PDB file of C-alpha atoms and ligand atoms in Angstrom:
ATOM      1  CA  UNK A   1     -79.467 -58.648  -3.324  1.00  0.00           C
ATOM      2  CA  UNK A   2     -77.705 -59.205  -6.436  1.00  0.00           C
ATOM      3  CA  UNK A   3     -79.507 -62.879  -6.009  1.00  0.00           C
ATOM      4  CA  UNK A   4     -83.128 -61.080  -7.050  1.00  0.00           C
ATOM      5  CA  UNK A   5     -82.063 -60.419 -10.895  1.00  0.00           C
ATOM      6  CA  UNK A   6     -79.877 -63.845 -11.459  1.00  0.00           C
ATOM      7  CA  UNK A   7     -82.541 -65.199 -13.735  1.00  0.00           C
ATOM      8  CA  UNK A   8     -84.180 -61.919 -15.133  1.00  0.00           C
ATOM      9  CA  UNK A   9     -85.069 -62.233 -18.943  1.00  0.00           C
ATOM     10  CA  UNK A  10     -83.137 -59.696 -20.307  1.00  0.00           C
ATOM     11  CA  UNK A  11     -83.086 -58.092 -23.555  1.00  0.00           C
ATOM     12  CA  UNK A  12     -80.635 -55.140 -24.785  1.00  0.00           C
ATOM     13  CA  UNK A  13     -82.144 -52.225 -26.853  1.00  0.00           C
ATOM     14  CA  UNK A  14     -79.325 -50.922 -29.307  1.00  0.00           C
ATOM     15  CA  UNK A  15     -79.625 -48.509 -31.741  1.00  0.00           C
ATOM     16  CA  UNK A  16     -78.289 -44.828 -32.769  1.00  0.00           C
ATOM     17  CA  UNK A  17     -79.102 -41.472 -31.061  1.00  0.00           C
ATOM     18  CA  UNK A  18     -83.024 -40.765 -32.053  1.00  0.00           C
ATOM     19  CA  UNK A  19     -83.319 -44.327 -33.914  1.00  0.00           C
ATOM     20  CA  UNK A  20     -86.454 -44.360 -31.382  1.00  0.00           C
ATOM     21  CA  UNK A  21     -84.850 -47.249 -28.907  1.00  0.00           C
ATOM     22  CA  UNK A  22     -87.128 -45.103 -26.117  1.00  0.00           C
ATOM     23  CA  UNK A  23     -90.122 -45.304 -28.735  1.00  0.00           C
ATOM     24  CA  UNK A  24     -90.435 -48.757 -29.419  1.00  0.00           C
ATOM     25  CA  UNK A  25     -89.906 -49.876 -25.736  1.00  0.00           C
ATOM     26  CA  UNK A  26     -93.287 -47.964 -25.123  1.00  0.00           C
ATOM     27  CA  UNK A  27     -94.677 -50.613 -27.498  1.00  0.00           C
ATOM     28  CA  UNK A  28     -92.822 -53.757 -25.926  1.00  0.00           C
ATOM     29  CA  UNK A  29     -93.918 -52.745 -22.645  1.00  0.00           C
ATOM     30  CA  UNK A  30     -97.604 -51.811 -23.277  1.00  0.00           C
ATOM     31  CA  UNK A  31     -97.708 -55.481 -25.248  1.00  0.00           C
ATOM     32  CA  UNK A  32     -95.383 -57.692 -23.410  1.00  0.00           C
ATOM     33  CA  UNK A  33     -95.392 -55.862 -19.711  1.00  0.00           C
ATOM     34  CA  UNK A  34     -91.220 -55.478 -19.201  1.00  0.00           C
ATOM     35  CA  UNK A  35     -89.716 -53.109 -17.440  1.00  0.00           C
ATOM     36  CA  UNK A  36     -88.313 -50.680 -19.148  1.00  0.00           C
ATOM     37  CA  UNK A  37     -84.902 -49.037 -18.017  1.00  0.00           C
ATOM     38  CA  UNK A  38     -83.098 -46.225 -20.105  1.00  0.00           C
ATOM     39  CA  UNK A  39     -79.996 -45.780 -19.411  1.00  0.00           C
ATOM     40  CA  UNK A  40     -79.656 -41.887 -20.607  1.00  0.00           C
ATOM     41  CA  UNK A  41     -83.122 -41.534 -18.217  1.00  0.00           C
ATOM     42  CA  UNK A  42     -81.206 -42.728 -15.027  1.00  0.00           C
ATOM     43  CA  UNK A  43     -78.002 -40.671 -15.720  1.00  0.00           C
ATOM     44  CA  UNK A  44     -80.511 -37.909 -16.616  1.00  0.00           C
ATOM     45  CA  UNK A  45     -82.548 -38.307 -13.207  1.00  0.00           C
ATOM     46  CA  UNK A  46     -78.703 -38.154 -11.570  1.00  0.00           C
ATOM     47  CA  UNK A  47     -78.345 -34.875 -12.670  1.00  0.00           C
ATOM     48  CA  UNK A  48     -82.048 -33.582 -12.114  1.00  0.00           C
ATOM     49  CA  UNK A  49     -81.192 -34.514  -8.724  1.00  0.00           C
ATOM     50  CA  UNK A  50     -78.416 -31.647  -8.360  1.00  0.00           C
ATOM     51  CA  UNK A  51     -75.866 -34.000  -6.613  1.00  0.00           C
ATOM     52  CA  UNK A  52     -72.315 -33.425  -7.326  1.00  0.00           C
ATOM     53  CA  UNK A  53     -71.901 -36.615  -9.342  1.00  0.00           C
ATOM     54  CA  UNK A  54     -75.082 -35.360 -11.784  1.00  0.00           C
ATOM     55  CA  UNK A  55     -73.087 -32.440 -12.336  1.00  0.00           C
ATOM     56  CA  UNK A  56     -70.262 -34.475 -13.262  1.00  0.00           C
ATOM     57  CA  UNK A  57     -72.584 -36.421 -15.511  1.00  0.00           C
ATOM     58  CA  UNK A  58     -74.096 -33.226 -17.056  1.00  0.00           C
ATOM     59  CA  UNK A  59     -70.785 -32.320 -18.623  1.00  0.00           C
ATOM     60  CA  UNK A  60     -69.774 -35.332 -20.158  1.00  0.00           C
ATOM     61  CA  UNK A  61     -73.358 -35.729 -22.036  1.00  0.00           C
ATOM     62  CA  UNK A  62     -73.129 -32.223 -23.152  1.00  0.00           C
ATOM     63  CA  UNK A  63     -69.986 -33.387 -24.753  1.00  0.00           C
ATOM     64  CA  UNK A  64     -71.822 -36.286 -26.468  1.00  0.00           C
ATOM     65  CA  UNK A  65     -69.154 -38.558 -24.763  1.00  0.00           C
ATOM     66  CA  UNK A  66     -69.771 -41.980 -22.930  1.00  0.00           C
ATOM     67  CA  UNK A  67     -70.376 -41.542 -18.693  1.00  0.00           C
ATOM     68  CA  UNK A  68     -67.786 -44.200 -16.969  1.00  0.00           C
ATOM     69  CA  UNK A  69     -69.081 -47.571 -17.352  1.00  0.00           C
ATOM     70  CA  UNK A  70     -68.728 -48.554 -13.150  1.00  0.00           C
ATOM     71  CA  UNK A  71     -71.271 -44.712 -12.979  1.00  0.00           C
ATOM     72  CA  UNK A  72     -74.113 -46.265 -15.637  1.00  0.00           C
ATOM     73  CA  UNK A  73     -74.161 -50.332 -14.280  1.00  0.00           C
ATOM     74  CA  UNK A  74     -74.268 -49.113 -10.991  1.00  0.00           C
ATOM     75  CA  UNK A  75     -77.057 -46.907 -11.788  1.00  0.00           C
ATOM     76  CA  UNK A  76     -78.643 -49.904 -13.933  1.00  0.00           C
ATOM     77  CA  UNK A  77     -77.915 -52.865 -11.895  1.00  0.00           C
ATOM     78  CA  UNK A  78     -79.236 -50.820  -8.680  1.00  0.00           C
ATOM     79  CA  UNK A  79     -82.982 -50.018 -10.808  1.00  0.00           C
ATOM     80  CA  UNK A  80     -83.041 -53.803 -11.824  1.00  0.00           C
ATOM     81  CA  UNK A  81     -82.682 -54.769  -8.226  1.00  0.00           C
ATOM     82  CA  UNK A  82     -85.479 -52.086  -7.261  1.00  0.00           C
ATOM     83  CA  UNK A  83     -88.001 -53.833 -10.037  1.00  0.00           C
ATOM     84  CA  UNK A  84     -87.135 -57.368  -9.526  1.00  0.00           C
ATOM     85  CA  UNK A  85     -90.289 -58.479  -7.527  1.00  0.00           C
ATOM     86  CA  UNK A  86     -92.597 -57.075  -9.743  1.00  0.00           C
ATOM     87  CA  UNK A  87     -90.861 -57.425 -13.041  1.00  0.00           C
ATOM     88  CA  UNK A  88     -91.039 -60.366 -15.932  1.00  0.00           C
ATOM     89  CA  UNK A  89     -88.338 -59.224 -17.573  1.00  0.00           C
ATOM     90  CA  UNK A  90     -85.901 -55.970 -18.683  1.00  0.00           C
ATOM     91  CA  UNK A  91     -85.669 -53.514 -21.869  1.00  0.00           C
ATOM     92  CA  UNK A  92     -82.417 -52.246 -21.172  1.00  0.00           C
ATOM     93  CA  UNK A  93     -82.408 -48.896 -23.305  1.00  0.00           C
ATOM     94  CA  UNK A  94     -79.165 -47.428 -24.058  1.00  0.00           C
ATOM     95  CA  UNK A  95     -76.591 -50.080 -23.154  1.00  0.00           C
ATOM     96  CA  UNK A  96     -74.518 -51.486 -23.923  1.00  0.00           C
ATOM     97  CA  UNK A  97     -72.795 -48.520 -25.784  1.00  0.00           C
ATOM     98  CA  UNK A  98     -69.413 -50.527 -26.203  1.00  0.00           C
ATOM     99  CA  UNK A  99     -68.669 -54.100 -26.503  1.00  0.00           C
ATOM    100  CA  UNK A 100     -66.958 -53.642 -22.975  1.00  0.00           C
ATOM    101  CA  UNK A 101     -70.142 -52.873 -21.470  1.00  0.00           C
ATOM    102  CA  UNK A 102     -71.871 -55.943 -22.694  1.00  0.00           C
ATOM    103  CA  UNK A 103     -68.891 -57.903 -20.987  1.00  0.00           C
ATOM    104  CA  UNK A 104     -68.778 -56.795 -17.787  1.00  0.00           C
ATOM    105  CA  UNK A 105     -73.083 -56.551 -18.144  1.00  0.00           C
ATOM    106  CA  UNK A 106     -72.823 -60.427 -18.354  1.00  0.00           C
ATOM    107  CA  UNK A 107     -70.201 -60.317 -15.545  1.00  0.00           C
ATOM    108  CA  UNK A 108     -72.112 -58.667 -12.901  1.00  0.00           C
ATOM    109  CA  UNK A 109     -75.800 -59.221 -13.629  1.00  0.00           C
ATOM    110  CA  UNK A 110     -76.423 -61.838 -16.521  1.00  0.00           C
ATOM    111  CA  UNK A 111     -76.391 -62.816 -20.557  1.00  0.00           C
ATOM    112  CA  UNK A 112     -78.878 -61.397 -22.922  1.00  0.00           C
ATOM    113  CA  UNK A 113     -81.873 -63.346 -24.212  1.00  0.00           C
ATOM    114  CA  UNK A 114     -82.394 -61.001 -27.200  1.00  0.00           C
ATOM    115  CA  UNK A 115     -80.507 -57.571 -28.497  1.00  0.00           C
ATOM    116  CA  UNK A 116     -83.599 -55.817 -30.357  1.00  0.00           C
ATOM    117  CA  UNK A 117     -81.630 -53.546 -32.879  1.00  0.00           C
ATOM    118  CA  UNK A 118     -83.407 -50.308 -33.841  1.00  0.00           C
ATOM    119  CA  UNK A 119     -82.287 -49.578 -37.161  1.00  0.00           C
ATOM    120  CA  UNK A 120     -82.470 -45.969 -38.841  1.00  0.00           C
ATOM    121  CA  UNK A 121     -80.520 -43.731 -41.239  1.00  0.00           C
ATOM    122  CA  UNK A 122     -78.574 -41.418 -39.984  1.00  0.00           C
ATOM    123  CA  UNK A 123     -80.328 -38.630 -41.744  1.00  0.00           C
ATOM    124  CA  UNK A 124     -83.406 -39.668 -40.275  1.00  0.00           C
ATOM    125  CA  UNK A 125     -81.862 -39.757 -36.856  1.00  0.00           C
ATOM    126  CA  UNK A 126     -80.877 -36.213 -37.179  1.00  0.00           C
ATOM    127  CA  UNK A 127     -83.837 -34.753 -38.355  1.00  0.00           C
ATOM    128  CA  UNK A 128     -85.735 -36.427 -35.620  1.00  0.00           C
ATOM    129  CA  UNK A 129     -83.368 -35.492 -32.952  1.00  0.00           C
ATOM    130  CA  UNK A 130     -82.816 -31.504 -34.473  1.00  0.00           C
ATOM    131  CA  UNK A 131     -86.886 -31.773 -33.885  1.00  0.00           C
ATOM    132  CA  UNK A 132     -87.042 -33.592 -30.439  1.00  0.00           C
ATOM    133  CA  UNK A 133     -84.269 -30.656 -29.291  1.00  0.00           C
ATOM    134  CA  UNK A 134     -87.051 -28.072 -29.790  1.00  0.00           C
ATOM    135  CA  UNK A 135     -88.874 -29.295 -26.732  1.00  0.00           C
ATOM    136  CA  UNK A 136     -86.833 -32.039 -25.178  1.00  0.00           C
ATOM    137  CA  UNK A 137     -84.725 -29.598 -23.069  1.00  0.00           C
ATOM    138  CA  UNK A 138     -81.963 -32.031 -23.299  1.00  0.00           C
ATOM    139  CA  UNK A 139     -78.360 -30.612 -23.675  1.00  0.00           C
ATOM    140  CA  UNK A 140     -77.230 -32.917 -26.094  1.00  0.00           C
ATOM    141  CA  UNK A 141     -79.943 -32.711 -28.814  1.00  0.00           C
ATOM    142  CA  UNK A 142     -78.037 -29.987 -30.883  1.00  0.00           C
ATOM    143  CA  UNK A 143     -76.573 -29.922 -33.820  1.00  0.00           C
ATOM    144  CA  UNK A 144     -72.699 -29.877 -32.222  1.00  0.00           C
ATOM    145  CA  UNK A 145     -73.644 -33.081 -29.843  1.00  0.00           C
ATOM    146  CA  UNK A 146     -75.888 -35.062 -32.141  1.00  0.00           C
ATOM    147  CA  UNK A 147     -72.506 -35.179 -34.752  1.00  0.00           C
ATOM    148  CA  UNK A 148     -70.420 -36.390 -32.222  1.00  0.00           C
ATOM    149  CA  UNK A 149     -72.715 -38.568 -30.805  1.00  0.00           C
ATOM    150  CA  UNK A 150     -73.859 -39.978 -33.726  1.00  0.00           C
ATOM    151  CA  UNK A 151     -69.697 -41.038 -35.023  1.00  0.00           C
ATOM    152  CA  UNK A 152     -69.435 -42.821 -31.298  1.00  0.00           C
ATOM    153  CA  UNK A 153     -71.958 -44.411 -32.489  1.00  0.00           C
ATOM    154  CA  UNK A 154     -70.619 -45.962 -35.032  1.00  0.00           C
ATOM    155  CA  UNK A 155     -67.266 -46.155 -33.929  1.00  0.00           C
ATOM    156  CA  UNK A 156     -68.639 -47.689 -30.244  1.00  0.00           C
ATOM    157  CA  UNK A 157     -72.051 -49.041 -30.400  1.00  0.00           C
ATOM    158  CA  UNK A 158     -72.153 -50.450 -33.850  1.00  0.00           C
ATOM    159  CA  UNK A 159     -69.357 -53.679 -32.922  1.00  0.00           C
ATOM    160  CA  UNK A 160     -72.065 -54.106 -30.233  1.00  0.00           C
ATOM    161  CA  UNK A 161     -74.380 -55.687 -32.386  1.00  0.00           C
ATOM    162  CA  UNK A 162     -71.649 -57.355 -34.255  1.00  0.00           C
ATOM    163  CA  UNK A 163     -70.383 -59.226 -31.183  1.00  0.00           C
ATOM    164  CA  UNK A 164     -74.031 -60.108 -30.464  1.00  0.00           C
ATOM    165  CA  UNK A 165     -75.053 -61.439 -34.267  1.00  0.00           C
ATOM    166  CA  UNK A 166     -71.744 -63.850 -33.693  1.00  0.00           C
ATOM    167  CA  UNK A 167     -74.314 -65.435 -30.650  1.00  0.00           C
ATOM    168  CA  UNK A 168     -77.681 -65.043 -33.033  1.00  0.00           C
ATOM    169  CA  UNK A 169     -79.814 -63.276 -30.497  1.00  0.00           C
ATOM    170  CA  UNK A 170     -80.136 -60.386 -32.532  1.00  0.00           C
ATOM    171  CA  UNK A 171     -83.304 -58.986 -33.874  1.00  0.00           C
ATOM    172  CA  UNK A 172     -83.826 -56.137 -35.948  1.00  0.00           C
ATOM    173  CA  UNK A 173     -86.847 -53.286 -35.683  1.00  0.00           C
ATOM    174  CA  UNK A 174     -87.520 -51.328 -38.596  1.00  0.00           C
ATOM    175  CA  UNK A 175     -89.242 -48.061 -37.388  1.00  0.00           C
ATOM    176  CA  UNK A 176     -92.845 -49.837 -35.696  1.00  0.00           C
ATOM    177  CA  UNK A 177     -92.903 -53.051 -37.165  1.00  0.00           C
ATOM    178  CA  UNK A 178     -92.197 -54.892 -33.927  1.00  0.00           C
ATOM    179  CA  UNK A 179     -92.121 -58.636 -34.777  1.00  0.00           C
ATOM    180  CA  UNK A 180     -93.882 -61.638 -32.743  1.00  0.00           C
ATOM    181  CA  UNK A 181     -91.315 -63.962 -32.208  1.00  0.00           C
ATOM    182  CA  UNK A 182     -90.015 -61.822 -29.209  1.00  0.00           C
TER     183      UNK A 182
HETATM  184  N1  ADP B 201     -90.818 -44.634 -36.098  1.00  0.00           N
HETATM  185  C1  ADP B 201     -90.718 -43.304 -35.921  1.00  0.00           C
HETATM  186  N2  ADP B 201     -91.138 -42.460 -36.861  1.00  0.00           N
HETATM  187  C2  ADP B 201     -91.041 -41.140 -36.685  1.00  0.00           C
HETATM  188  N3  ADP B 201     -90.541 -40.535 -35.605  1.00  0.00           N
HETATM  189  C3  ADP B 201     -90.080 -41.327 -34.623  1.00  0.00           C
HETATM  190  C4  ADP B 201     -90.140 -42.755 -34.734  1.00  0.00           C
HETATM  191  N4  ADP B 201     -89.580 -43.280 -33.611  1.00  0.00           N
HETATM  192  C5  ADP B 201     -89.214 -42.242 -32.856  1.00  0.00           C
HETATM  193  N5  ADP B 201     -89.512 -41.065 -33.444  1.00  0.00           N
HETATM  194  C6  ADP B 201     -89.260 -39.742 -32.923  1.00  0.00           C
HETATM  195  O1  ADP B 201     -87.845 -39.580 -32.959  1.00  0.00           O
HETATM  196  C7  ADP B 201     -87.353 -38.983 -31.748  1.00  0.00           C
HETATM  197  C8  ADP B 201     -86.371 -39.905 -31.062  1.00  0.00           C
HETATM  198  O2  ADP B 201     -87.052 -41.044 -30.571  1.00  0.00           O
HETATM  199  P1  ADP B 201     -86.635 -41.713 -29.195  1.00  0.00           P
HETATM  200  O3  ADP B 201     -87.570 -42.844 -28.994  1.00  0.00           O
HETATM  201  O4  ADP B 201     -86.517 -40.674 -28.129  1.00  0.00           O
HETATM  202  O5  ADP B 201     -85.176 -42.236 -29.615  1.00  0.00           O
HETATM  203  P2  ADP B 201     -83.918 -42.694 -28.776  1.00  0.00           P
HETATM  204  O6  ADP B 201     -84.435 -43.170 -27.453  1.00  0.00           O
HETATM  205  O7  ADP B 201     -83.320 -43.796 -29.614  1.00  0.00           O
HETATM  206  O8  ADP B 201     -83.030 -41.488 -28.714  1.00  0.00           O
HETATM  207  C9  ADP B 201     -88.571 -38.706 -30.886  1.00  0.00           C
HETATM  208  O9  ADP B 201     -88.894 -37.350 -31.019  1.00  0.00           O
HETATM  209  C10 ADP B 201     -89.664 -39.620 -31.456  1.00  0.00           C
HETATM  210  O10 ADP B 201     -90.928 -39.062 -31.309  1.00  0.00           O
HETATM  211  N1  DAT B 202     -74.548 -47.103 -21.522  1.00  0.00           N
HETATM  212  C1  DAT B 202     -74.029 -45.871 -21.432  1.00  0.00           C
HETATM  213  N2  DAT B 202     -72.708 -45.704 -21.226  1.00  0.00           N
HETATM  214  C2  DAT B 202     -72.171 -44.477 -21.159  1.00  0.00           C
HETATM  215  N3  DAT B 202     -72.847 -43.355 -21.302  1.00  0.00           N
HETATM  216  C3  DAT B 202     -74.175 -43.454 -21.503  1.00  0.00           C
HETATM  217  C4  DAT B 202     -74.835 -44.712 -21.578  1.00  0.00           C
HETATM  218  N4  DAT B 202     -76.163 -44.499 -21.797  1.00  0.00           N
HETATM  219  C5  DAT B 202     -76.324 -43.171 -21.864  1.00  0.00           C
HETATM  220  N5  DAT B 202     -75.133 -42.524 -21.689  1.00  0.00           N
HETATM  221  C6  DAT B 202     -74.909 -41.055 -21.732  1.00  0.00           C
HETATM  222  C7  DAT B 202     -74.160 -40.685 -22.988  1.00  0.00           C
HETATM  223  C8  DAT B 202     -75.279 -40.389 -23.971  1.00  0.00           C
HETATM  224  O1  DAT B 202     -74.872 -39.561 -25.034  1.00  0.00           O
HETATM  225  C9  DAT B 202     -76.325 -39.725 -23.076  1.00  0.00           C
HETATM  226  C10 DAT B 202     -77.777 -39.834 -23.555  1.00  0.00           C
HETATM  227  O2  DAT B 202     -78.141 -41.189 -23.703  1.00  0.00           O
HETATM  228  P1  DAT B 202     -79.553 -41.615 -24.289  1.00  0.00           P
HETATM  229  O3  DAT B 202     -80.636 -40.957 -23.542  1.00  0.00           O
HETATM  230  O4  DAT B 202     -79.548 -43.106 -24.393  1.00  0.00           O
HETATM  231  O5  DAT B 202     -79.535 -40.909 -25.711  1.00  0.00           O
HETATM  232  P2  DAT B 202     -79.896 -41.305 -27.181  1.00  0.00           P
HETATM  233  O6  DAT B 202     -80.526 -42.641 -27.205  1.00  0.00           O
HETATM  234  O7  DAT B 202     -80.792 -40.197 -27.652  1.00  0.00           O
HETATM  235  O8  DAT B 202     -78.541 -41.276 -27.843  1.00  0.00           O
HETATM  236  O9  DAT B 202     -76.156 -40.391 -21.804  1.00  0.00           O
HETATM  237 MG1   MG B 203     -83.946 -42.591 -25.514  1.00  0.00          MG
END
């Protein structure tokens, strides 16, 4: 199975809570035709579901904390699989949220061709996500969550794109200038 998604182009979508990674895959994928997988939207669907492992899932997010890593490449792994006949490549929103995910990413499934890096201030991010929570229903846009998960952020995510500068596959996107050489 795991055979299906050996060679899939890859590419990693990084950025803070409400930098608009979810956003600007809309645009890659109505230009370029990936698939796009969020990570947060598969955990999310977990818990929609009502299974006793969603509401597992539920609490930690509330929290603003990370899910286990096994739960969320599982989870992506599985929807790669799913997509892999009819897919030219995969935005993979969300993850990896800690250099350790981007290891064992490359362990189980494959390397990254690109880490697009959405870049925004963290006021910004806050406003927008304070503005999302008014309709998103989500239990982590408030105030409380958005803090926390805006430090993990920089404490976790940020050495992501770090580790993946040291290989030069990172590109920056500044709000929706989305460059060509993707
Ligand atoms: N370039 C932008 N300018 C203004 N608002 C934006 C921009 N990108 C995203 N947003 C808004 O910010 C919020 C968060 O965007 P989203 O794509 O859901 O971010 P993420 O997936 O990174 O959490 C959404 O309400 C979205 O409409
Ligand atoms: N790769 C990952 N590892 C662990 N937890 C994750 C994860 N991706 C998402 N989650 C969990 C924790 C996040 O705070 C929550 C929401 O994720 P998200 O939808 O990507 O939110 P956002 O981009 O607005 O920060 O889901
Ligand atoms: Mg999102």
């Amino acid at each position: 199975m795991a055979d299906k998604i050996k060679d899939a182009k890859i590419i990693f979508v990084v950025g803070g809570p409400g930098s608009g990674k979810g956003t600007q895959c809309e645009k890659v994928v109505a230009k370029y035709g990936y698939t796009h997988l969020s990570s947060g939207d598969l955990l999310r669907a977990e818990v929609a579901s009502g299974s006793e492992r969603g509401k597992q899932l539920q609490a930690i997010m509330q929290k603003g904390e990370l899910v286990p890593l096994d739960t969320v490449l599982d989870m992506i792994k599985d929807a790669m699989i799913a997509k892999a006949d009819v897919s030219k490549g995969f935005l993979i929103d969300g993850y990896p949220r800690e250099v350790k995910q981007g290891e064992e990413f490359e362990k189980k499934i494959g390397a990254p061709a690109l880490l697009l890096y959405v870049d925004a201030k963290s006021e910004t991010m806050v406003k927008r996500l304070m503005k999302r929570g008014e309709t998103s229903g989500r239990a982590d846009d408030n105030e409380e969550t958005i803090k926390k998960r805006l430090d993990l952020y920089y404490k976790a995510t940020e050495p992501v794109i770090t580790f993946y500068e040291g290989r030069g596959i990172v590109r920056k996107v500044h709000y929706a200038t989305l460059g060509s050489d993707l």
